[in-house]
């Protein structure tokens, strides 16, 4: 089923949208099946689980950390992670930069914005993010590259609300691109199994989809 799900999903996506197959909690065998179908970008939400899967799987996989990041665990992913989506505090940027220096890497990351109604979702609010982007982040954190924004919408089937949240983020993304280097700041990561078509309509160019590919999680 994984192969069929993946093929159907890829066929329905516009060319410019990057699919991250969210494999959290799923076994290595499931990832191998998706890999054999041609999928190379996978998302995990626990650093140690991602590191174990990295060890067990082909090295041309691009690993995305999409979950909440604990600073003391960054060292386990710093050598190999491709994109860290959940930069939700400035101190997290600092911690990621520090570990990137130790690995002699420049690590790509996204700033997470809090767009949902629920308090439980992490991230900067728009004003906080605006003042963050006013700083010379390249100068302060030379070993990380802020490549764009990430957010999770409210868990709801109210489409109007989802559209409002996604379009708000897309507008902020465009505003920010206008004064940052837009060739480097060019990722808008929004949309999951339940809401990715709306997210794409509003301008997402990276979606994180688990259930629709791998089935439900316990
Ligand atoms: C689990 C998760 C997803 C994927 O969720 P599905 O509903 O299974 O597609 C996407 N983004 C984040 C941040 C997640 O934690």
CSV table of C-alpha atoms and ligand atoms in Angstrom, one decimal:
chain,number,residue,atom,x,y,z
A,1,UNK,CA,0.0,0.0,0.0
A,2,UNK,CA,2.8,2.4,0.7
A,3,UNK,CA,4.0,2.4,-2.9
A,4,UNK,CA,0.4,2.9,-4.2
A,5,UNK,CA,-0.3,5.7,-1.7
A,6,UNK,CA,3.0,7.5,-2.5
A,7,UNK,CA,2.5,7.2,-6.3
A,8,UNK,CA,-1.1,8.6,-6.1
A,9,UNK,CA,0.0,11.4,-3.9
A,10,UNK,CA,3.0,12.4,-6.0
A,11,UNK,CA,0.9,12.4,-9.2
A,12,UNK,CA,-1.5,14.9,-7.6
A,13,UNK,CA,1.1,17.4,-6.5
A,14,UNK,CA,2.3,20.4,-8.5
A,15,UNK,CA,5.9,20.0,-9.6
A,16,UNK,CA,7.2,22.7,-7.3
A,17,UNK,CA,5.9,21.1,-4.1
A,18,UNK,CA,8.4,19.0,-2.2
A,19,UNK,CA,6.9,16.0,-0.4
A,20,UNK,CA,8.4,15.0,3.0
A,21,UNK,CA,7.2,11.5,3.8
A,22,UNK,CA,6.6,11.6,7.6
A,23,UNK,CA,7.8,8.2,8.8
A,24,UNK,CA,7.7,8.8,12.6
A,25,UNK,CA,6.9,5.7,14.6
A,26,UNK,CA,7.0,3.6,11.4
A,27,UNK,CA,9.6,0.8,11.0
A,28,UNK,CA,12.6,0.8,8.8
A,29,UNK,CA,10.9,-1.6,6.4
A,30,UNK,CA,8.2,0.9,5.7
A,31,UNK,CA,10.7,3.6,4.9
A,32,UNK,CA,12.5,1.1,2.6
A,33,UNK,CA,9.4,0.5,0.6
A,34,UNK,CA,8.9,4.2,0.1
A,35,UNK,CA,12.6,4.5,-0.7
A,36,UNK,CA,12.3,1.9,-3.4
A,37,UNK,CA,9.5,3.9,-4.9
A,38,UNK,CA,11.9,6.7,-5.3
A,39,UNK,CA,11.1,8.8,-2.2
A,40,UNK,CA,14.2,10.4,-0.7
A,41,UNK,CA,12.9,13.0,1.8
A,42,UNK,CA,11.7,11.7,5.1
A,43,UNK,CA,10.5,13.4,8.3
A,44,UNK,CA,10.8,12.3,11.9
A,45,UNK,CA,9.8,14.0,15.1
A,46,UNK,CA,12.2,12.4,17.6
A,47,UNK,CA,15.9,13.0,17.2
A,48,UNK,CA,17.0,9.7,18.6
A,49,UNK,CA,14.6,7.7,16.5
A,50,UNK,CA,15.8,9.6,13.4
A,51,UNK,CA,19.4,8.9,14.2
A,52,UNK,CA,18.7,5.2,14.5
A,53,UNK,CA,16.9,5.1,11.2
A,54,UNK,CA,19.7,7.1,9.6
A,55,UNK,CA,22.2,4.4,10.7
A,56,UNK,CA,20.0,1.6,9.3
A,57,UNK,CA,19.1,3.1,5.9
A,58,UNK,CA,20.8,4.3,2.7
A,59,UNK,CA,22.9,7.4,3.1
A,60,UNK,CA,21.3,9.3,0.2
A,61,UNK,CA,18.2,10.0,2.2
A,62,UNK,CA,17.4,13.6,3.2
A,63,UNK,CA,16.3,13.6,6.9
A,64,UNK,CA,14.0,16.3,8.1
A,65,UNK,CA,13.5,17.0,11.8
A,66,UNK,CA,9.9,18.2,11.9
A,67,UNK,CA,9.2,17.8,15.7
A,68,UNK,CA,10.0,19.8,18.7
A,69,UNK,CA,13.8,20.2,19.1
A,70,UNK,CA,15.5,19.8,22.5
A,71,UNK,CA,18.8,21.6,22.5
A,72,UNK,CA,20.6,18.9,24.3
A,73,UNK,CA,19.8,16.3,21.6
A,74,UNK,CA,20.8,18.4,18.6
A,75,UNK,CA,24.3,16.8,18.7
A,76,UNK,CA,22.8,13.4,17.7
A,77,UNK,CA,21.5,14.8,14.4
A,78,UNK,CA,23.9,17.6,13.6
A,79,UNK,CA,26.2,15.4,11.5
A,80,UNK,CA,23.6,14.3,9.0
A,81,UNK,CA,20.3,16.2,9.3
A,82,UNK,CA,19.2,17.9,6.1
A,83,UNK,CA,16.6,20.4,7.3
A,84,UNK,CA,15.4,21.3,10.8
A,85,UNK,CA,11.9,22.6,10.6
A,86,UNK,CA,11.2,23.5,14.3
A,87,UNK,CA,13.3,26.5,15.1
A,88,UNK,CA,10.8,27.9,17.6
A,89,UNK,CA,13.1,30.1,19.8
A,90,UNK,CA,16.2,32.2,19.2
A,91,UNK,CA,18.1,30.1,21.7
A,92,UNK,CA,17.4,27.1,19.5
A,93,UNK,CA,19.1,28.8,16.5
A,94,UNK,CA,22.1,29.4,18.8
A,95,UNK,CA,22.2,25.8,19.9
A,96,UNK,CA,21.9,24.5,16.4
A,97,UNK,CA,24.6,26.8,15.2
A,98,UNK,CA,26.9,25.6,18.0
A,99,UNK,CA,26.5,22.0,17.1
A,100,UNK,CA,26.9,22.8,13.4
A,101,UNK,CA,30.3,24.5,14.1
A,102,UNK,CA,31.4,21.3,15.9
A,103,UNK,CA,30.6,19.2,12.8
A,104,UNK,CA,32.0,21.8,10.4
A,105,UNK,CA,28.7,22.1,8.6
A,106,UNK,CA,26.2,24.7,7.6
A,107,UNK,CA,22.8,23.3,8.6
A,108,UNK,CA,19.6,24.4,6.9
A,109,UNK,CA,16.6,25.2,9.1
A,110,UNK,CA,13.2,26.8,9.1
A,111,UNK,CA,11.7,29.2,11.6
A,112,UNK,CA,8.5,27.8,13.1
A,113,UNK,CA,5.6,30.2,13.4
A,114,UNK,CA,2.7,29.7,15.7
A,115,UNK,CA,-0.4,30.1,13.5
A,116,UNK,CA,-2.8,27.7,15.3
A,117,UNK,CA,-5.4,28.4,17.8
A,118,UNK,CA,-4.1,25.8,20.2
A,119,UNK,CA,-1.5,26.9,22.7
A,120,UNK,CA,0.2,23.5,22.5
A,121,UNK,CA,1.8,24.2,19.2
A,122,UNK,CA,5.3,25.7,19.3
A,123,UNK,CA,6.7,28.7,17.5
A,124,UNK,CA,7.3,32.4,17.2
A,125,UNK,CA,4.4,34.7,16.8
A,126,UNK,CA,4.6,37.1,13.8
A,127,UNK,CA,5.9,40.1,15.8
A,128,UNK,CA,8.6,38.0,17.4
A,129,UNK,CA,9.6,36.5,14.0
A,130,UNK,CA,9.7,40.0,12.5
A,131,UNK,CA,12.2,41.2,15.0
A,132,UNK,CA,14.2,38.0,14.6
A,133,UNK,CA,14.5,38.6,10.9
A,134,UNK,CA,15.5,42.2,11.5
A,135,UNK,CA,18.8,40.8,12.9
A,136,UNK,CA,21.8,39.9,10.8
A,137,UNK,CA,21.3,36.1,11.4
A,138,UNK,CA,24.1,35.2,9.0
A,139,UNK,CA,26.5,37.2,11.0
A,140,UNK,CA,25.3,36.0,14.4
A,141,UNK,CA,24.9,32.3,13.4
A,142,UNK,CA,27.2,31.7,10.5
A,143,UNK,CA,26.8,27.9,10.6
A,144,UNK,CA,23.1,27.8,10.0
A,145,UNK,CA,21.0,29.0,7.1
A,146,UNK,CA,17.4,30.0,7.7
A,147,UNK,CA,15.7,28.7,4.5
A,148,UNK,CA,12.1,29.7,5.2
A,149,UNK,CA,9.1,29.1,7.5
A,150,UNK,CA,7.2,26.2,8.9
A,151,UNK,CA,3.9,25.9,10.7
A,152,UNK,CA,1.1,23.6,11.8
A,153,UNK,CA,-2.4,24.8,11.4
A,154,UNK,CA,-5.2,24.2,13.9
A,155,UNK,CA,-6.5,20.7,14.0
A,156,UNK,CA,-9.9,21.4,12.5
A,157,UNK,CA,-12.1,20.6,9.5
A,158,UNK,CA,-13.1,24.3,9.3
A,159,UNK,CA,-11.7,25.2,5.9
A,160,UNK,CA,-12.2,28.9,6.3
A,161,UNK,CA,-10.1,28.8,9.4
A,162,UNK,CA,-7.4,26.7,7.7
A,163,UNK,CA,-7.3,29.1,4.7
A,164,UNK,CA,-7.0,32.1,7.0
A,165,UNK,CA,-4.1,30.5,8.9
A,166,UNK,CA,-2.3,29.3,5.8
A,167,UNK,CA,-2.8,32.6,3.9
A,168,UNK,CA,-1.6,34.6,6.9
A,169,UNK,CA,1.6,32.6,6.9
A,170,UNK,CA,2.1,32.8,3.1
A,171,UNK,CA,1.7,36.6,3.3
A,172,UNK,CA,4.3,36.8,6.1
A,173,UNK,CA,6.6,34.6,4.1
A,174,UNK,CA,6.4,36.9,1.1
A,175,UNK,CA,6.9,40.0,3.2
A,176,UNK,CA,10.0,38.4,4.7
A,177,UNK,CA,11.3,37.3,1.4
A,178,UNK,CA,11.1,40.9,0.2
A,179,UNK,CA,14.0,41.9,2.5
A,180,UNK,CA,15.9,38.7,2.8
A,181,UNK,CA,17.8,36.9,0.1
A,182,UNK,CA,14.9,35.1,-1.6
A,183,UNK,CA,17.1,32.6,-3.3
A,184,UNK,CA,18.2,31.3,0.0
A,185,UNK,CA,14.9,32.0,1.9
A,186,UNK,CA,12.6,30.0,-0.3
A,187,UNK,CA,10.9,27.2,1.7
A,188,UNK,CA,7.3,27.4,3.0
A,189,UNK,CA,6.6,24.2,4.9
A,190,UNK,CA,2.9,23.9,5.6
A,191,UNK,CA,0.3,21.1,5.1
A,192,UNK,CA,-0.2,17.6,6.4
A,193,UNK,CA,-2.4,14.7,5.5
A,194,UNK,CA,-5.6,16.4,6.5
A,195,UNK,CA,-5.0,19.9,5.1
A,196,UNK,CA,-2.2,19.8,2.4
A,197,UNK,CA,-4.5,20.6,-0.6
A,198,UNK,CA,-5.5,23.9,1.1
A,199,UNK,CA,-1.9,24.6,2.1
A,200,UNK,CA,-0.7,24.2,-1.5
A,201,UNK,CA,-3.5,26.5,-2.7
A,202,UNK,CA,-2.3,29.1,-0.4
A,203,UNK,CA,1.3,28.8,-1.5
A,204,UNK,CA,3.0,26.0,0.4
A,205,UNK,CA,6.0,24.5,-1.4
A,206,UNK,CA,6.8,21.8,1.1
A,207,UNK,CA,4.3,19.4,2.7
A,208,UNK,CA,4.8,16.9,5.5
A,209,UNK,CA,2.6,13.9,5.0
A,210,UNK,CA,2.5,10.7,7.1
A,211,UNK,CA,-0.9,9.1,7.5
A,212,UNK,CA,-1.8,9.3,3.8
A,213,UNK,CA,1.4,7.4,2.9
A,214,UNK,CA,2.1,5.0,5.8
A,215,UNK,CA,-1.4,4.7,7.3
A,216,UNK,CA,-2.4,5.6,10.8
A,217,UNK,CA,-0.2,5.7,13.9
A,218,UNK,CA,-1.1,4.2,17.3
B,1,LIG,C1,3.2,14.0,12.4
B,1,LIG,C2,3.4,15.3,11.7
B,1,LIG,C3,3.1,15.5,10.4
B,1,LIG,C4,2.3,14.5,9.5
B,1,LIG,O1,1.0,14.2,10.0
B,1,LIG,P1,0.0,13.4,9.2
B,1,LIG,O2,-1.3,13.9,9.6
B,1,LIG,O3,0.2,11.9,9.6
B,1,LIG,O4,0.2,13.6,7.7
B,1,LIG,C5,3.4,16.7,9.8
B,1,LIG,N1,4.0,17.7,10.5
B,1,LIG,C6,4.4,17.5,11.8
B,1,LIG,C7,5.1,18.6,12.5
B,1,LIG,C8,4.1,16.3,12.4
B,1,LIG,O5,4.5,16.2,13.7
